[in-house]
mmCIF file of C-alpha atoms in Angstrom:
data_model
loop_
_atom_site.group_PDB
_atom_site.id
_atom_site.type_symbol
_atom_site.label_atom_id
_atom_site.label_comp_id
_atom_site.label_asym_id
_atom_site.label_seq_id
_atom_site.Cartn_x
_atom_site.Cartn_y
_atom_site.Cartn_z
ATOM 1 C CA MET A 1 -35.182 31.626 19.321
ATOM 2 C CA ALA A 2 -31.452 30.899 19.394
ATOM 3 C CA GLU A 3 -29.283 33.254 17.407
ATOM 4 C CA ILE A 4 -27.939 31.767 14.183
ATOM 5 C CA HIS A 5 -24.437 32.876 13.236
ATOM 6 C CA THR A 6 -23.175 33.002 9.660
ATOM 7 C CA LEU A 7 -19.831 31.809 8.363
ATOM 8 C CA GLU A 8 -17.687 34.533 6.869
ATOM 9 C CA PRO A 9 -14.740 33.081 4.889
ATOM 10 C CA VAL A 10 -11.358 34.607 5.762
ATOM 11 C CA GLY A 11 -7.850 34.079 4.447
ATOM 12 C CA LEU A 12 -5.860 31.244 5.973
ATOM 13 C CA ARG A 13 -3.033 33.608 6.910
ATOM 14 C CA ASP A 14 -5.459 35.555 9.070
ATOM 15 C CA LEU A 15 -5.399 32.487 11.329
ATOM 16 C CA TRP A 16 -1.850 31.302 10.686
ATOM 17 C CA PRO A 17 0.537 34.044 9.492
ATOM 18 C CA HIS A 18 3.413 31.594 8.931
ATOM 19 C CA GLU A 19 3.103 28.085 7.489
ATOM 20 C CA ALA A 20 5.943 26.406 9.401
ATOM 21 C CA TYR A 21 5.755 28.358 12.665
ATOM 22 C CA ASP A 22 1.990 28.679 12.999
ATOM 23 C CA PHE A 23 0.032 26.303 10.761
ATOM 24 C CA THR A 24 2.138 23.131 11.168
ATOM 25 C CA PRO A 25 2.188 23.299 15.012
ATOM 26 C CA TRP A 26 -1.563 24.005 15.080
ATOM 27 C CA LEU A 27 -2.276 21.074 12.752
ATOM 28 C CA ALA A 28 -0.058 18.759 14.810
ATOM 29 C CA LYS A 29 -2.048 19.646 17.939
ATOM 30 C CA ASN A 30 -5.385 19.187 16.163
ATOM 31 C CA LEU A 31 -4.876 15.839 14.457
ATOM 32 C CA ALA A 32 -8.151 14.616 15.970
ATOM 33 C CA LEU A 33 -9.997 17.239 13.921
ATOM 34 C CA LEU A 34 -8.184 16.177 10.745
ATOM 35 C CA GLY A 35 -8.604 12.500 11.559
ATOM 36 C CA SER A 36 -12.359 12.854 12.023
ATOM 37 C CA GLU A 37 -12.620 14.131 8.442
ATOM 38 C CA LEU A 38 -10.545 11.167 7.162
ATOM 39 C CA ASN A 39 -12.192 8.602 9.460
ATOM 40 C CA LEU A 40 -8.757 7.829 10.895
ATOM 41 C CA VAL A 41 -7.465 7.885 14.474
ATOM 42 C CA LEU A 42 -4.228 9.867 14.208
ATOM 43 C CA GLU A 43 -1.545 10.038 16.878
ATOM 44 C CA ARG A 44 1.224 12.635 16.580
ATOM 45 C CA GLU A 45 4.838 11.411 16.546
ATOM 46 C CA GLY A 46 6.690 14.586 15.620
ATOM 47 C CA GLU A 47 7.041 17.701 13.489
ATOM 48 C CA GLU A 48 9.756 18.497 10.942
ATOM 49 C CA VAL A 49 10.978 14.903 11.208
ATOM 50 C CA THR A 50 13.767 13.719 8.898
ATOM 51 C CA LEU A 51 13.178 10.259 7.420
ATOM 52 C CA PRO A 52 16.154 8.428 5.826
ATOM 53 C CA GLY A 53 15.873 8.564 2.041
ATOM 54 C CA ALA A 54 12.750 10.730 2.123
ATOM 55 C CA GLY A 55 13.878 14.049 3.579
ATOM 56 C CA LYS A 56 12.061 16.158 6.154
ATOM 57 C CA VAL A 57 8.314 15.743 6.607
ATOM 58 C CA ASP A 58 6.011 18.367 8.119
ATOM 59 C CA ILE A 59 4.228 16.007 10.500
ATOM 60 C CA LEU A 60 4.805 12.325 11.239
ATOM 61 C CA ALA A 61 1.922 10.425 12.832
ATOM 62 C CA ARG A 62 0.478 6.947 13.313
ATOM 63 C CA GLN A 63 -2.949 5.527 12.595
ATOM 64 C CA ALA A 64 -3.752 4.288 16.091
ATOM 65 C CA THR A 65 -5.972 1.359 15.112
ATOM 66 C CA THR A 66 -3.481 -0.209 12.673
ATOM 67 C CA ASP A 67 -0.129 1.327 13.719
ATOM 68 C CA ALA A 68 0.357 2.463 10.118
ATOM 69 C CA ARG A 69 2.851 5.276 9.534
ATOM 70 C CA VAL A 70 1.241 8.523 8.401
ATOM 71 C CA VAL A 71 3.116 11.340 6.645
ATOM 72 C CA ILE A 72 1.363 14.725 6.519
ATOM 73 C CA GLU A 73 2.450 17.470 4.108
ATOM 74 C CA ASN A 74 0.781 20.817 4.667
ATOM 75 C CA GLN A 75 0.675 24.225 3.027
ATOM 76 C CA LEU A 76 -1.348 27.418 3.286
ATOM 77 C CA GLY A 77 -1.581 28.058 -0.453
ATOM 78 C CA SER A 78 -2.983 26.205 -3.444
ATOM 79 C CA SER A 79 -1.534 22.818 -4.341
ATOM 80 C CA ASP A 80 1.708 23.214 -6.276
ATOM 81 C CA ASP A 81 4.301 21.048 -8.007
ATOM 82 C CA SER A 82 6.875 21.571 -5.248
ATOM 83 C CA HIS A 83 4.684 20.030 -2.549
ATOM 84 C CA CYS A 84 3.460 17.371 -4.987
ATOM 85 C CA LEU A 85 7.047 16.363 -5.745
ATOM 86 C CA ARG A 86 7.783 16.033 -2.036
ATOM 87 C CA LEU A 87 4.696 13.873 -1.635
ATOM 88 C CA LEU A 88 5.851 11.612 -4.482
ATOM 89 C CA GLY A 89 9.211 11.341 -2.736
ATOM 90 C CA TYR A 90 7.512 10.251 0.465
ATOM 91 C CA ALA A 91 5.463 7.691 -1.466
ATOM 92 C CA ALA A 92 8.629 6.189 -2.960
ATOM 93 C CA ASN A 93 11.001 6.379 0.010
ATOM 94 C CA ALA A 94 9.331 7.079 3.345
ATOM 95 C CA GLU A 95 7.957 3.557 3.932
ATOM 96 C CA ALA A 96 4.714 5.277 4.909
ATOM 97 C CA ASN A 97 1.348 3.571 4.666
ATOM 98 C CA ILE A 98 -0.756 6.728 4.575
ATOM 99 C CA LEU A 99 -0.015 10.117 2.966
ATOM 100 C CA VAL A 100 -2.072 13.205 3.754
ATOM 101 C CA TRP A 101 -1.671 16.467 1.824
ATOM 102 C CA VAL A 102 -3.375 19.491 3.359
ATOM 103 C CA ALA A 103 -3.716 22.681 1.271
ATOM 104 C CA ARG A 104 -6.050 25.625 0.664
ATOM 105 C CA ASP A 105 -7.306 24.045 -2.564
ATOM 106 C CA PHE A 106 -6.236 21.457 -5.141
ATOM 107 C CA SER A 107 -5.996 21.657 -8.915
ATOM 108 C CA ASP A 108 -7.534 18.924 -11.065
ATOM 109 C CA TYR A 109 -4.003 18.044 -12.180
ATOM 110 C CA HIS A 110 -2.782 17.359 -8.654
ATOM 111 C CA ARG A 111 -5.976 15.504 -7.775
ATOM 112 C CA SER A 112 -5.402 13.184 -10.732
ATOM 113 C CA ILE A 113 -1.852 12.425 -9.540
ATOM 114 C CA LEU A 114 -3.084 11.571 -6.050
ATOM 115 C CA SER A 115 -5.854 9.373 -7.448
ATOM 116 C CA TRP A 116 -3.222 7.550 -9.519
ATOM 117 C CA LEU A 117 -1.101 7.002 -6.393
ATOM 118 C CA ASN A 118 -4.136 5.434 -4.757
ATOM 119 C CA GLU A 119 -3.981 2.646 -7.355
ATOM 120 C CA SER A 120 -0.906 1.351 -5.506
ATOM 121 C CA ASP A 121 -1.329 -1.535 -3.072
ATOM 122 C CA ASN A 122 1.130 -0.146 -0.557
ATOM 123 C CA ILE A 123 -0.147 3.324 0.172
ATOM 124 C CA ALA A 124 -3.331 5.292 0.836
ATOM 125 C CA VAL A 125 -3.388 8.974 -0.160
ATOM 126 C CA TYR A 126 -5.700 11.732 1.052
ATOM 127 C CA ALA A 127 -6.032 15.338 -0.122
ATOM 128 C CA VAL A 128 -7.705 17.712 2.317
ATOM 129 C CA GLU A 129 -8.623 21.352 1.842
ATOM 130 C CA VAL A 130 -8.378 23.562 4.937
ATOM 131 C CA ARG A 131 -10.805 26.465 5.300
ATOM 132 C CA ALA A 132 -11.001 29.413 7.723
ATOM 133 C CA PHE A 133 -14.061 31.381 8.825
ATOM 134 C CA LEU A 134 -15.074 34.227 11.071
ATOM 135 C CA VAL A 135 -18.091 33.331 13.255
ATOM 136 C CA ASP A 136 -19.463 36.007 15.568
ATOM 137 C CA GLY A 137 -16.044 37.601 15.734
ATOM 138 C CA ARG A 138 -14.260 34.286 16.395
ATOM 139 C CA LYS A 139 -11.898 32.616 13.948
ATOM 140 C CA VAL A 140 -12.593 28.932 13.251
ATOM 141 C CA ALA A 141 -11.266 26.344 10.812
ATOM 142 C CA ASP A 142 -12.389 23.060 9.304
ATOM 143 C CA PHE A 143 -11.370 20.514 6.673
ATOM 144 C CA LYS A 144 -12.885 19.207 3.447
ATOM 145 C CA LEU A 145 -11.804 15.833 2.034
ATOM 146 C CA VAL A 146 -11.324 16.004 -1.753
ATOM 147 C CA VAL A 147 -9.292 12.841 -2.585
ATOM 148 C CA GLU A 148 -9.421 9.534 -0.729
ATOM 149 C CA PRO A 149 -8.250 5.952 -1.358
ATOM 150 C CA PRO A 150 -10.691 3.532 -3.018
ATOM 151 C CA GLN A 151 -11.512 1.532 0.094
ATOM 152 C CA ALA A 152 -12.857 4.666 1.777
ATOM 153 C CA GLY A 153 -15.554 5.195 -0.876
ATOM 154 C CA THR A 154 -19.229 4.337 -0.864
ATOM 155 C CA THR A 155 -20.719 1.071 -2.094
ATOM 156 C CA SER A 156 -21.922 2.714 -5.294
ATOM 157 C CA ALA A 157 -18.451 4.133 -5.898
ATOM 158 C CA ARG A 158 -16.941 0.695 -5.417
ATOM 159 C CA ARG A 159 -19.157 -0.754 -8.133
ATOM 160 C CA ALA A 160 -18.151 1.984 -10.544
ATOM 161 C CA ARG A 161 -14.436 1.307 -10.238
ATOM 162 C CA THR A 162 -12.512 -0.812 -12.704
ATOM 163 C CA ALA A 163 -11.387 -4.344 -11.928
ATOM 164 C CA SER A 164 -7.774 -3.124 -11.700
ATOM 165 C CA THR A 165 -8.738 -0.569 -9.051
ATOM 166 C CA TYR A 166 -10.741 -3.181 -7.190
ATOM 167 C CA TYR A 167 -7.801 -5.584 -7.075
ATOM 168 C CA ALA A 168 -5.576 -2.734 -5.787
ATOM 169 C CA GLU A 169 -8.102 -2.200 -2.990
ATOM 170 C CA PHE A 170 -8.294 -5.925 -2.248
ATOM 171 C CA TYR A 171 -4.523 -6.409 -2.193
ATOM 172 C CA ARG A 172 -3.583 -3.323 -0.141
ATOM 173 C CA PRO A 173 -4.123 -4.923 3.319
ATOM 174 C CA VAL A 174 -2.803 -8.278 2.069
ATOM 175 C CA VAL A 175 0.469 -6.753 0.831
ATOM 176 C CA GLU A 176 0.881 -4.663 3.986
ATOM 177 C CA ASN A 177 0.278 -7.686 6.214
ATOM 178 C CA LEU A 178 2.827 -9.741 4.286
ATOM 179 C CA ARG A 179 5.327 -6.872 4.377
ATOM 180 C CA ARG A 180 5.037 -6.671 8.175
ATOM 181 C CA ARG A 181 5.669 -10.416 8.360
ATOM 182 C CA GLY A 182 8.828 -10.217 6.272
ATOM 183 C CA LEU A 183 7.600 -11.021 2.755
ATOM 184 C CA GLN A 184 8.498 -7.936 0.733
ATOM 185 C CA PRO A 185 6.683 -7.006 -2.489
ATOM 186 C CA VAL A 186 8.620 -6.673 -5.729
ATOM 187 C CA GLY A 187 8.771 -3.043 -6.859
ATOM 188 C CA ARG A 188 5.497 -1.242 -6.129
ATOM 189 C CA GLY A 189 3.769 -4.540 -5.392
ATOM 190 C CA GLY A 190 4.866 -6.674 -8.339
ATOM 191 C CA PHE A 191 2.696 -7.527 -11.342
ATOM 192 C CA ARG A 192 -0.694 -5.749 -11.470
ATOM 193 C CA GLY A 193 -4.362 -6.528 -11.761
ATOM 194 C CA LYS A 194 -5.179 -9.828 -10.079
ATOM 195 C CA TYR A 195 -1.524 -10.865 -9.554
ATOM 196 C CA ARG A 196 1.121 -9.739 -7.065
ATOM 197 C CA SER A 197 4.716 -10.878 -6.608
ATOM 198 C CA PHE A 198 7.083 -10.945 -3.643
ATOM 199 C CA GLN A 199 10.812 -11.362 -3.129
ATOM 200 C CA SER A 200 12.451 -14.719 -2.574
ATOM 201 C CA GLY A 201 15.905 -13.219 -2.046
ATOM 202 C CA TYR A 202 16.992 -14.067 -5.612
ATOM 203 C CA ARG A 203 16.399 -12.123 -8.787
ATOM 204 C CA GLY A 204 14.228 -14.130 -11.186
ATOM 205 C CA VAL A 205 12.561 -16.286 -8.516
ATOM 206 C CA TYR A 206 9.433 -14.812 -6.922
ATOM 207 C CA TYR A 207 6.615 -15.780 -4.647
ATOM 208 C CA SER A 208 3.309 -14.641 -6.076
ATOM 209 C CA SER A 209 -0.430 -14.630 -5.545
ATOM 210 C CA GLY A 210 -3.300 -14.347 -7.974
ATOM 211 C CA PHE A 211 -6.477 -15.882 -9.291
ATOM 212 C CA SER A 212 -6.703 -18.722 -11.792
ATOM 213 C CA GLN A 213 -10.095 -19.910 -13.038
ATOM 214 C CA GLY A 214 -11.710 -18.252 -10.054
ATOM 215 C CA ARG A 215 -9.420 -19.849 -7.479
ATOM 216 C CA ALA A 216 -6.935 -18.009 -5.284
ATOM 217 C CA THR A 217 -3.318 -19.127 -5.716
ATOM 218 C CA ALA A 218 -0.056 -18.902 -3.807
ATOM 219 C CA SER A 219 3.013 -19.909 -5.774
ATOM 220 C CA LEU A 220 6.741 -19.810 -6.369
ATOM 221 C CA GLY A 221 7.649 -18.905 -9.951
ATOM 222 C CA PHE A 222 10.930 -19.145 -11.862
ATOM 223 C CA TYR A 223 11.962 -16.579 -14.487
ATOM 224 C CA GLY A 224 15.085 -15.437 -16.307
ATOM 225 C CA THR A 225 17.674 -17.218 -18.431
ATOM 226 C CA ASP A 226 18.510 -19.902 -15.827
ATOM 227 C CA LYS A 227 14.935 -20.673 -14.837
ATOM 228 C CA GLN A 228 14.801 -24.193 -16.277
ATOM 229 C CA ASP A 229 18.094 -25.222 -14.669
ATOM 230 C CA ILE A 230 17.009 -23.794 -11.308
ATOM 231 C CA PHE A 231 13.588 -25.421 -11.542
ATOM 232 C CA ASP A 232 15.096 -28.795 -12.500
ATOM 233 C CA ALA A 233 17.448 -28.643 -9.503
ATOM 234 C CA PHE A 234 14.580 -27.568 -7.269
ATOM 235 C CA THR A 235 12.394 -30.511 -8.332
ATOM 236 C CA GLN A 236 14.960 -32.870 -6.816
ATOM 237 C CA HIS A 237 13.425 -31.878 -3.472
ATOM 238 C CA ARG A 238 9.860 -32.367 -4.672
ATOM 239 C CA ALA A 239 9.042 -35.390 -2.519
ATOM 240 C CA GLU A 240 10.155 -33.646 0.673
ATOM 241 C CA ILE A 241 8.323 -30.422 -0.208
ATOM 242 C CA ASP A 242 5.116 -32.255 -1.138
ATOM 243 C CA ASP A 243 5.254 -34.190 2.120
ATOM 244 C CA ARG A 244 5.687 -31.034 4.213
ATOM 245 C CA LEU A 245 2.834 -29.321 2.335
ATOM 246 C CA ASN A 246 0.531 -32.334 2.767
ATOM 247 C CA GLY A 247 0.411 -33.093 -0.939
ATOM 248 C CA GLU A 248 -1.377 -29.836 -1.725
ATOM 249 C CA THR A 249 1.219 -28.612 -4.226
ATOM 250 C CA GLU A 250 0.988 -28.562 -8.004
ATOM 251 C CA TRP A 251 4.214 -28.534 -10.019
ATOM 252 C CA VAL A 252 3.654 -26.793 -13.316
ATOM 253 C CA GLU A 253 5.967 -26.907 -16.320
ATOM 254 C CA GLU A 254 4.219 -25.498 -19.377
ATOM 255 C CA GLY A 255 6.319 -24.165 -22.226
ATOM 256 C CA ASP A 256 8.674 -21.689 -20.618
ATOM 257 C CA GLN A 257 6.634 -21.358 -17.391
ATOM 258 C CA TYR A 258 7.791 -23.050 -14.195
ATOM 259 C CA TRP A 259 5.728 -22.887 -10.992
ATOM 260 C CA VAL A 260 5.068 -24.536 -7.668
ATOM 261 C CA TRP A 261 1.413 -23.802 -6.802
ATOM 262 C CA LEU A 262 -1.012 -23.961 -3.921
ATOM 263 C CA GLN A 263 -4.656 -23.364 -4.844
ATOM 264 C CA ALA A 264 -7.692 -22.563 -2.730
ATOM 265 C CA GLU A 265 -10.413 -25.160 -3.097
ATOM 266 C CA LYS A 266 -13.347 -22.760 -3.104
ATOM 267 C CA ALA A 267 -13.986 -20.894 -6.356
ATOM 268 C CA ILE A 268 -14.453 -17.121 -6.375
ATOM 269 C CA ASP A 269 -17.871 -16.434 -7.887
ATOM 270 C CA ASP A 270 -17.580 -12.652 -8.276
ATOM 271 C CA PRO A 271 -14.107 -11.195 -9.001
ATOM 272 C CA MET A 272 -15.425 -7.741 -8.022
ATOM 273 C CA SER A 273 -16.527 -8.916 -4.584
ATOM 274 C CA ILE A 274 -13.836 -11.098 -3.047
ATOM 275 C CA PRO A 275 -14.422 -12.074 0.612
ATOM 276 C CA ASP A 276 -11.854 -11.033 3.232
ATOM 277 C CA THR A 277 -11.282 -14.715 3.954
ATOM 278 C CA VAL A 278 -9.602 -15.028 0.543
ATOM 279 C CA GLY A 279 -7.061 -12.379 1.535
ATOM 280 C CA GLN A 280 -6.419 -14.348 4.717
ATOM 281 C CA TRP A 281 -5.949 -17.533 2.689
ATOM 282 C CA ILE A 282 -3.425 -15.833 0.388
ATOM 283 C CA THR A 283 -1.500 -14.426 3.352
ATOM 284 C CA GLU A 284 -1.382 -17.692 5.278
ATOM 285 C CA ASN A 285 -0.487 -19.850 2.297
ATOM 286 C CA LEU A 286 2.224 -17.579 0.906
ATOM 287 C CA LEU A 287 3.847 -17.570 4.344
ATOM 288 C CA LYS A 288 3.443 -21.351 4.634
ATOM 289 C CA LEU A 289 4.901 -21.855 1.160
ATOM 290 C CA ARG A 290 7.889 -19.650 1.954
ATOM 291 C CA GLU A 291 8.504 -21.400 5.275
ATOM 292 C CA VAL A 292 8.673 -24.788 3.571
ATOM 293 C CA VAL A 293 10.440 -24.099 0.276
ATOM 294 C CA GLN A 294 12.877 -21.304 1.128
ATOM 295 C CA PRO A 295 15.496 -23.589 2.748
ATOM 296 C CA TYR A 296 15.461 -25.815 -0.342
ATOM 297 C CA LEU A 297 15.693 -22.793 -2.626
ATOM 298 C CA ASP A 298 18.659 -21.448 -0.658
ATOM 299 C CA ARG A 299 20.380 -24.842 -0.953
ATOM 300 C CA VAL A 300 19.793 -25.050 -4.709
ATOM 301 C CA MET A 301 21.064 -21.517 -5.290
ATOM 302 C CA ALA A 302 24.155 -22.102 -3.162
ATOM 303 C CA ASN A 303 24.983 -25.296 -5.054
ATOM 304 C CA MET A 304 24.609 -23.407 -8.346
ATOM 305 C CA GLY A 305 26.774 -20.537 -7.126
ATOM 306 C CA ILE A 306 23.952 -17.988 -7.390
ATOM 307 C CA SER A 307 24.218 -15.144 -4.879
ATOM 308 C CA SER A 308 21.311 -13.603 -2.998
ATOM 309 C CA ASP A 309 23.012 -10.186 -3.051
ATOM 310 C CA ASP A 310 21.472 -9.037 -6.334
ATOM 311 C CA VAL A 311 17.842 -8.629 -5.287
ATOM 312 C CA GLU A 312 15.220 -5.987 -5.867
ATOM 313 C CA GLU A 313 14.725 -3.441 -3.110
ATOM 314 C CA PRO A 314 11.404 -3.632 -1.301
ATOM 315 C CA GLY A 315 8.619 -1.589 -2.929
#
């Protein structure tokens, strides 16, 4: 009968005496081991890399299958506010798609912060505990995933989530795809719930997507004190815009709301189970809408003396 060895827990510093000089280089060389726990294919780009506006990150990597930027923050001790603050800074400024925090263990407080970050459309956050053992005189290590983004959960977990969380999961790849193709979200993704907004280049005028009476929408909306004047000037180009969009547009003026809409024909039966094809429709039609109407919007704004300088920074 084969001999069965037992796992004897040992302190992390028995394997890696120094966090920066020992643990970070080891982790960078063993990203495949970490990636297998996260179900990600990680490729190392560098260690102690300085990112403009975000500071120095422990490890910078890429998710090979999507080319998403991955920032990894690691420590040998328990999760603390210092590392959490750095992670929040990366979330806000590093233009990363995936954040991974590796630590000995995580407090409930820090887990709740990471779970809250996972409500964002633009970023996926993982918390991973690292453990060390002595097996037959040999030192070994492994990882335990303790926080993951919603889309990585099980089917039963998906059903238990709120509608707001579900929409965040649905929109995450849509927003990232649009960002890569030059349509930047407003703030941390604009609006919330079933709506998202994107920059037009002018404050108070936004492209947006959402769901109205079960139908997916792609639209251009006008807000702010000058919205009626801008909308009225914009409608002078209505015939040309309608022609270029094959008559699919709806021009809405209700009370103080001003919109140019495209709507999907097929209704969404279950708002908690939206097909991927709907995300594709939103992406394609927002890009089509921008391609057609942006030149007219630029012309209207120029004629009204409104500058495109004062815009929101990408989220």
